[in-house]
Amino acid sequence: MEEIHIGHQDHKLVPKNYKKPYTCDGCKEPGIGSRHRCECEDCDYDLHKHCLFYKSTTCHDFFTNSAFKFLLHPPGQDERWCDGCGKLVRGFVYHCKEKGWDLHPCCMNLPNKLKVDNIKFKLRDNVLKKCFWCKRKRLEGSVSGIRGWSYVSKCDRYHFHVNCASEMMLQGWKNEPCSNSDYNDYNDQTAPDSLALALENLELPVQGRFRGNGGDKFIRIVKMFFKVFVGILLGDPFTITLTCLAELIR
Ligand SMILES: [Zn+2]
Ligand SMILES: [Zn+2]
Ligand SMILES: [Zn+2]
Ligand SMILES: [Zn+2]
């Protein structure tokens, strides 16, 4: 089960499941729950699943006919932003040299199309409605000119920035009653899924118009979507239990 990664060659990384959120030492983006961690505690080195099991070259359905190469650092001297979530690239990245596109390893894993409880979602980089979470069309603080992806439902009711997923995840974790009990180390077999817990505790920014008529269904879909979405983003094993609810449409 242990792995060696080119970004941390001297020690072995082992799968762990801690409640506390972490920052991935590969891509420098947040994560929660399961991770691969260096055996040597002094290192304090954690990686997302997608950052550990990278592909040296790959492609994404959103960018047809574009090959991406895995790099340990963003290329060149200039700052680079992820074309998926719109955030700064500070570590591991998939880079398309020809077109100049960049994707975080976790963002690379997001499917172009996704079906949750019979509602079809598609990645878009131009959205006409506000994101459910941040209530904005444009990403907050976006200076890069990169708009970032959103998942938009075919019925046009549901809009979520990819960028807002980690925010939702961390917010849910903060709302959990025992969130400040540091590094609880769970036995991997019996671990209560910290990501699932975090999302259960998520207080959704629900406004009056979602209440009543069809509102319950709306909230149910939103919660289910978040779980599937964040699970795929982080490569969390609990998404396996959700495969009956969600289908990746290739
Ligand atoms: Zn990572
Ligand atoms: Zn180490
Ligand atoms: Zn990204
Ligand atoms: Zn948003």
Coordinates of N, CA, C and O in Angstrom, one line a residue, residues 82-188:
C82 N -5.0 28.1 -12.5 CA -5.7 26.8 -13.0 C -6.9 27.2 -13.8 O -7.7 28.0 -13.4
D83 N -7.0 26.6 -15.0 CA -8.1 26.9 -15.9 C -9.4 26.2 -15.4 O -10.4 26.4 -16.0
G84 N -9.2 25.3 -14.4 CA -10.4 24.7 -13.9 C -11.0 25.5 -12.8 O -12.1 26.0 -12.9
C85 N -10.3 25.6 -11.7 CA -10.9 26.3 -10.5 C -10.6 27.8 -10.5 O -11.1 28.6 -9.7
G86 N -9.6 28.2 -11.3 CA -9.3 29.7 -11.4 C -8.3 30.1 -10.3 O -8.0 31.3 -10.2
K87 N -7.9 29.2 -9.5 CA -6.9 29.6 -8.4 C -5.5 29.5 -8.9 O -5.2 28.8 -9.9
L88 N -4.6 30.2 -8.1 CA -3.2 30.2 -8.5 C -2.6 28.8 -8.4 O -3.0 28.0 -7.6
V89 N -1.7 28.5 -9.3 CA -1.0 27.2 -9.3 C 0.3 27.4 -8.6 O 1.1 28.2 -8.9
R90 N 0.5 26.6 -7.5 CA 1.6 26.8 -6.6 C 2.5 25.5 -6.5 O 3.5 25.5 -5.7
G91 N 2.1 24.5 -7.2 CA 2.9 23.2 -7.1 C 2.6 22.3 -8.2 O 2.6 22.8 -9.4
F92 N 2.3 21.1 -8.0 CA 2.0 20.1 -9.0 C 1.0 20.7 -10.0 O 0.0 21.2 -9.5
V93 N 1.2 20.4 -11.3 CA 0.2 21.0 -12.3 C 0.3 20.1 -13.5 O 1.3 19.5 -13.9
Y94 N -0.9 20.0 -14.2 CA -0.9 19.5 -15.6 C -0.9 20.7 -16.5 O -1.7 21.6 -16.4
H95 N 0.1 20.7 -17.4 CA 0.3 21.9 -18.2 C 0.2 21.5 -19.7 O 0.8 20.5 -20.1
C96 N -0.5 22.2 -20.5 CA -0.6 22.0 -21.9 C 0.3 23.1 -22.6 O -0.1 24.3 -22.6
K97 N 1.4 22.7 -23.1 CA 2.4 23.7 -23.6 C 1.9 24.4 -24.8 O 2.0 25.6 -25.0
E98 N 1.2 23.6 -25.6 CA 0.7 24.2 -26.9 C -0.3 25.3 -26.7 O -0.2 26.4 -27.3
K99 N -1.2 25.1 -25.8 CA -2.3 26.1 -25.6 C -2.1 26.9 -24.4 O -2.9 27.9 -24.2
G100 N -1.2 26.6 -23.6 CA -0.9 27.3 -22.4 C -1.9 27.1 -21.2 O -2.0 27.9 -20.3
W101 N -2.6 26.0 -21.3 CA -3.6 25.7 -20.2 C -2.9 25.0 -19.0 O -1.9 24.3 -19.2
D102 N -3.5 25.2 -17.8 CA -3.0 24.6 -16.6 C -4.2 24.0 -15.8 O -5.2 24.7 -15.7
L103 N -4.0 22.9 -15.2 CA -5.0 22.3 -14.4 C -4.3 21.7 -13.1 O -3.3 20.9 -13.3
H104 N -4.8 22.0 -11.9 CA -4.4 21.3 -10.7 C -4.7 19.8 -10.9 O -5.7 19.4 -11.6
P105 N -3.9 18.9 -10.3 CA -4.2 17.4 -10.5 C -5.7 17.1 -10.1 O -6.3 16.3 -10.7
C106 N -6.2 17.7 -9.0 CA -7.5 17.4 -8.6 C -8.6 17.9 -9.6 O -9.6 17.3 -9.9
C107 N -8.3 19.1 -10.2 CA -9.2 19.7 -11.2 C -9.2 18.8 -12.4 O -10.2 18.7 -13.1
M108 N -8.1 18.3 -12.8 CA -8.0 17.4 -14.0 C -8.9 16.2 -13.8 O -9.4 15.7 -14.8
N109 N -9.2 15.8 -12.6 CA -10.1 14.7 -12.4 C -11.6 14.9 -12.5 O -12.4 14.0 -12.5
L110 N -11.9 16.2 -12.6 CA -13.4 16.5 -12.6 C -13.9 16.1 -14.0 O -13.4 16.6 -15.0
P111 N -15.0 15.4 -14.1 CA -15.6 15.0 -15.4 C -16.3 16.1 -16.0 O -16.8 17.0 -15.4
N112 N -16.2 16.1 -17.4 CA -16.9 17.2 -18.1 C -18.4 17.1 -18.0 O -19.0 18.1 -17.9
K113 N -18.9 15.9 -17.8 CA -20.3 15.7 -17.6 C -20.5 14.8 -16.4 O -19.8 13.9 -16.2
L114 N -21.6 15.1 -15.7 CA -21.9 14.4 -14.5 C -23.4 14.3 -14.3 O -24.1 15.3 -14.5
K115 N -23.9 13.1 -13.9 CA -25.3 13.0 -13.6 C -25.5 12.7 -12.2 O -25.0 11.7 -11.6
V116 N -26.3 13.5 -11.5 CA -26.6 13.3 -10.0 C -28.1 13.2 -9.9 O -28.8 14.2 -10.2
D117 N -28.6 12.0 -9.5 CA -30.0 11.8 -9.3 C -30.8 12.3 -10.5 O -31.8 13.1 -10.5
N118 N -30.4 11.8 -11.7 CA -31.0 12.1 -13.0 C -30.9 13.6 -13.4 O -31.6 13.9 -14.4
I119 N -30.2 14.4 -12.7 CA -30.0 15.7 -13.2 C -28.6 15.8 -13.8 O -27.6 15.4 -13.3
K120 N -28.6 16.3 -15.1 CA -27.4 16.3 -15.8 C -26.6 17.6 -15.6 O -27.2 18.7 -15.8
F121 N -25.3 17.5 -15.3 CA -24.5 18.7 -15.1 C -23.4 18.7 -16.2 O -22.9 17.6 -16.6
K122 N -23.0 19.9 -16.5 CA -21.9 20.0 -17.5 C -20.9 21.1 -17.1 O -21.4 22.1 -16.5
L123 N -19.7 21.0 -17.3 CA -18.7 22.0 -17.0 C -18.9 23.2 -18.0 O -19.0 22.9 -19.2
R124 N -18.9 24.4 -17.5 CA -19.0 25.6 -18.4 C -17.9 26.6 -17.9 O -17.6 26.6 -16.7
D125 N -17.4 27.4 -18.8 CA -16.5 28.5 -18.3 C -17.2 29.8 -18.5 O -16.6 30.8 -18.2
N126 N -18.4 29.8 -19.0 CA -19.1 31.1 -19.1 C -20.5 30.8 -18.4 O -21.2 29.9 -18.8
V127 N -20.8 31.5 -17.4 CA -22.0 31.3 -16.7 C -22.8 32.6 -16.6 O -22.3 33.7 -16.5
L128 N -24.1 32.4 -16.8 CA -25.0 33.6 -16.8 C -25.7 33.8 -15.5 O -26.4 34.8 -15.3
K129 N -25.7 32.8 -14.6 CA -26.4 32.9 -13.3 C -25.4 32.9 -12.2 O -24.2 32.4 -12.4
K130 N -25.8 33.3 -11.0 CA -24.9 33.3 -9.9 C -24.7 31.9 -9.3 O -25.6 31.1 -9.3
C131 N -23.5 31.7 -8.8 CA -23.2 30.4 -8.1 C -24.0 30.3 -6.8 O -24.2 31.3 -6.1
F132 N -24.5 29.1 -6.6 CA -25.3 28.8 -5.4 C -24.6 29.2 -4.1 O -25.2 29.7 -3.2
W133 N -23.3 28.9 -4.1 CA -22.5 29.1 -2.8 C -22.1 30.6 -2.6 O -22.4 31.1 -1.6
C134 N -21.4 31.2 -3.5 CA -20.9 32.5 -3.3 C -21.8 33.6 -3.8 O -21.5 34.8 -3.6
K135 N -22.8 33.3 -4.5 CA -23.8 34.3 -5.0 C -23.2 35.3 -6.0 O -23.6 36.4 -6.1
R136 N -22.2 34.8 -6.7 CA -21.6 35.7 -7.7 C -21.5 34.9 -9.0 O -21.5 33.7 -9.0
K137 N -21.3 35.7 -10.1 CA -21.1 35.1 -11.4 C -19.6 34.9 -11.6 O -19.1 33.8 -11.9
R138 N -18.9 36.0 -11.3 CA -17.4 35.9 -11.5 C -16.8 35.4 -10.2 O -17.4 35.6 -9.1
L139 N -15.7 34.8 -10.2 CA -15.0 34.3 -9.0 C -14.5 35.5 -8.3 O -14.0 36.5 -8.8
E140 N -14.6 35.4 -6.9 CA -14.2 36.5 -6.1 C -12.7 36.7 -6.2 O -11.9 35.7 -6.2
G141 N -12.2 37.9 -6.4 CA -10.8 38.2 -6.4 C -10.1 37.7 -7.6 O -8.9 37.5 -7.7
S142 N -10.8 37.3 -8.7 CA -10.2 36.8 -9.9 C -9.5 38.0 -10.6 O -10.2 38.9 -11.0
V143 N -8.2 37.9 -10.7 CA -7.5 39.0 -11.4 C -6.8 38.4 -12.7 O -6.2 39.1 -13.4
S144 N -6.9 37.1 -12.8 CA -6.2 36.4 -13.8 C -6.8 36.5 -15.2 O -6.2 36.3 -16.2
G145 N -8.1 36.9 -15.3 CA -8.8 36.9 -16.5 C -9.3 35.5 -16.8 O -10.0 35.2 -17.8
I146 N -8.9 34.5 -16.0 CA -9.4 33.1 -16.1 C -10.7 33.0 -15.4 O -10.8 33.4 -14.2
R147 N -11.7 32.5 -16.1 CA -13.0 32.6 -15.5 C -13.3 31.4 -14.6 O -14.1 31.4 -13.6
G148 N -12.6 30.3 -14.8 CA -12.8 29.1 -14.0 C -14.1 28.4 -14.4 O -15.0 29.0 -14.9
W149 N -14.1 27.1 -14.1 CA -15.3 26.3 -14.4 C -16.4 26.4 -13.4 O -16.1 26.6 -12.2
S150 N -17.6 26.2 -13.9 CA -18.7 26.0 -13.0 C -19.4 24.7 -13.5 O -19.4 24.4 -14.7
Y151 N -20.1 24.0 -12.6 CA -21.0 23.0 -13.0 C -22.4 23.6 -13.2 O -22.9 24.2 -12.2
V152 N -23.0 23.4 -14.3 CA -24.3 24.0 -14.6 C -25.2 22.9 -15.0 O -24.8 22.0 -15.8
S153 N -26.4 22.8 -14.4 CA -27.3 21.7 -14.8 C -28.0 22.0 -16.1 O -28.2 23.2 -16.4
K154 N -28.4 21.0 -16.7 CA -29.1 21.1 -18.0 C -30.4 21.9 -17.8 O -30.8 22.7 -18.7
C155 N -31.1 21.7 -16.7 CA -32.3 22.4 -16.4 C -32.1 23.9 -16.0 O -33.0 24.6 -15.8
D156 N -30.8 24.3 -15.8 CA -30.4 25.6 -15.6 C -30.7 26.1 -14.1 O -30.7 27.3 -13.8
R157 N -31.1 25.2 -13.3 CA -31.4 25.6 -11.9 C -30.2 25.6 -11.0 O -30.2 26.3 -10.0
Y158 N -29.2 24.8 -11.3 CA -28.1 24.6 -10.4 C -26.8 25.1 -11.0 O -26.4 24.7 -12.1
H159 N -26.1 26.0 -10.3 CA -24.8 26.6 -10.8 C -23.9 26.6 -9.6 O -24.2 27.1 -8.5
F160 N -22.7 25.9 -9.8 CA -21.7 25.9 -8.7 C -20.3 26.1 -9.3 O -19.9 25.4 -10.3
H161 N -19.6 27.1 -8.8 CA -18.2 27.3 -9.2 C -17.4 26.1 -8.7 O -17.5 25.7 -7.5
V162 N -16.5 25.6 -9.5 CA -15.6 24.5 -9.0 C -14.7 25.1 -7.9 O -14.4 24.5 -6.9
N163 N -14.4 26.4 -8.0 CA -13.6 27.1 -7.0 C -14.2 27.1 -5.6 O -13.5 27.1 -4.6
C164 N -15.5 27.0 -5.6 CA -16.2 27.1 -4.3 C -16.3 25.8 -3.5 O -16.6 25.7 -2.4
A165 N -15.8 24.7 -4.2 CA -15.9 23.4 -3.5 C -15.1 23.3 -2.3 O -15.5 22.8 -1.2
S166 N -13.8 23.8 -2.3 CA -13.0 23.6 -1.1 C -13.5 24.5 0.0 O -13.4 24.2 1.2
E167 N -14.0 25.6 -0.4 CA -14.6 26.6 0.6 C -15.8 25.9 1.3 O -15.9 25.9 2.6
M168 N -16.6 25.2 0.6 CA -17.8 24.5 1.2 C -17.3 23.4 2.1 O -17.8 23.2 3.2
M169 N -16.3 22.7 1.6 CA -15.8 21.5 2.4 C -15.2 22.0 3.7 O -15.5 21.4 4.8
L170 N -14.4 23.1 3.7 CA -13.8 23.6 4.9 C -14.8 24.2 5.9 O -14.7 24.0 7.1
Q171 N -15.8 24.8 5.3 CA -16.9 25.4 6.1 C -17.7 24.3 6.8 O -18.0 24.4 8.0
G172 N -18.0 23.2 6.1 CA -18.7 22.1 6.7 C -17.9 21.5 7.8 O -18.4 21.2 8.9
W173 N -16.6 21.4 7.7 CA -15.7 20.9 8.7 C -15.7 21.7 10.0 O -15.8 21.2 11.1
K174 N -15.7 23.1 9.8 CA -15.7 24.0 10.9 C -17.0 23.9 11.7 O -17.0 24.1 12.9
N175 N -18.1 23.5 11.0 CA -19.4 23.4 11.7 C -19.6 22.1 12.5 O -20.5 22.0 13.2
E176 N -18.6 21.2 12.3 CA -18.8 20.0 13.0 C -18.4 20.2 14.5 O -17.4 20.8 14.8
P177 N -19.2 19.6 15.4 CA -19.0 19.8 16.8 C -17.5 19.6 17.3 O -17.0 20.3 18.1
C178 N -16.9 18.5 16.9 CA -15.6 18.2 17.4 C -14.5 18.5 16.4 O -13.5 17.8 16.3
S179 N -14.7 19.5 15.6 CA -13.7 19.8 14.6 C -12.3 20.2 15.1 O -11.4 20.1 14.4
N180 N -12.3 20.7 16.4 CA -11.0 21.1 16.8 C -10.2 20.0 17.6 O -9.1 20.3 18.1
S181 N -10.8 18.8 17.6 CA -10.0 17.7 18.1 C -9.0 17.4 17.0 O -9.3 16.8 16.0
D182 N -7.8 17.8 17.2 CA -6.7 17.6 16.2 C -6.6 16.2 15.7 O -7.2 15.3 16.2
Y183 N -5.7 16.0 14.8 CA -5.4 14.7 14.2 C -5.9 13.5 14.9 O -5.1 12.7 15.4
N184 N -7.2 13.3 14.9 CA -7.7 12.0 15.3 C -7.4 10.9 14.3 O -7.7 11.1 13.2
D185 N -6.6 10.0 14.7 CA -6.2 8.9 13.8 C -7.2 7.8 13.9 O -7.3 7.1 14.9
Y186 N -8.0 7.6 12.8 CA -8.9 6.5 12.8 C -8.3 5.3 12.2 O -7.6 5.4 11.2
N187 N -8.8 4.2 12.7 CA -8.5 2.9 12.0 C -9.2 3.0 10.6 O -10.3 3.4 10.5
D188 N -8.4 2.7 9.6 CA -8.9 3.0 8.2 C -10.2 2.2 7.9 O -11.0 2.7 7.2

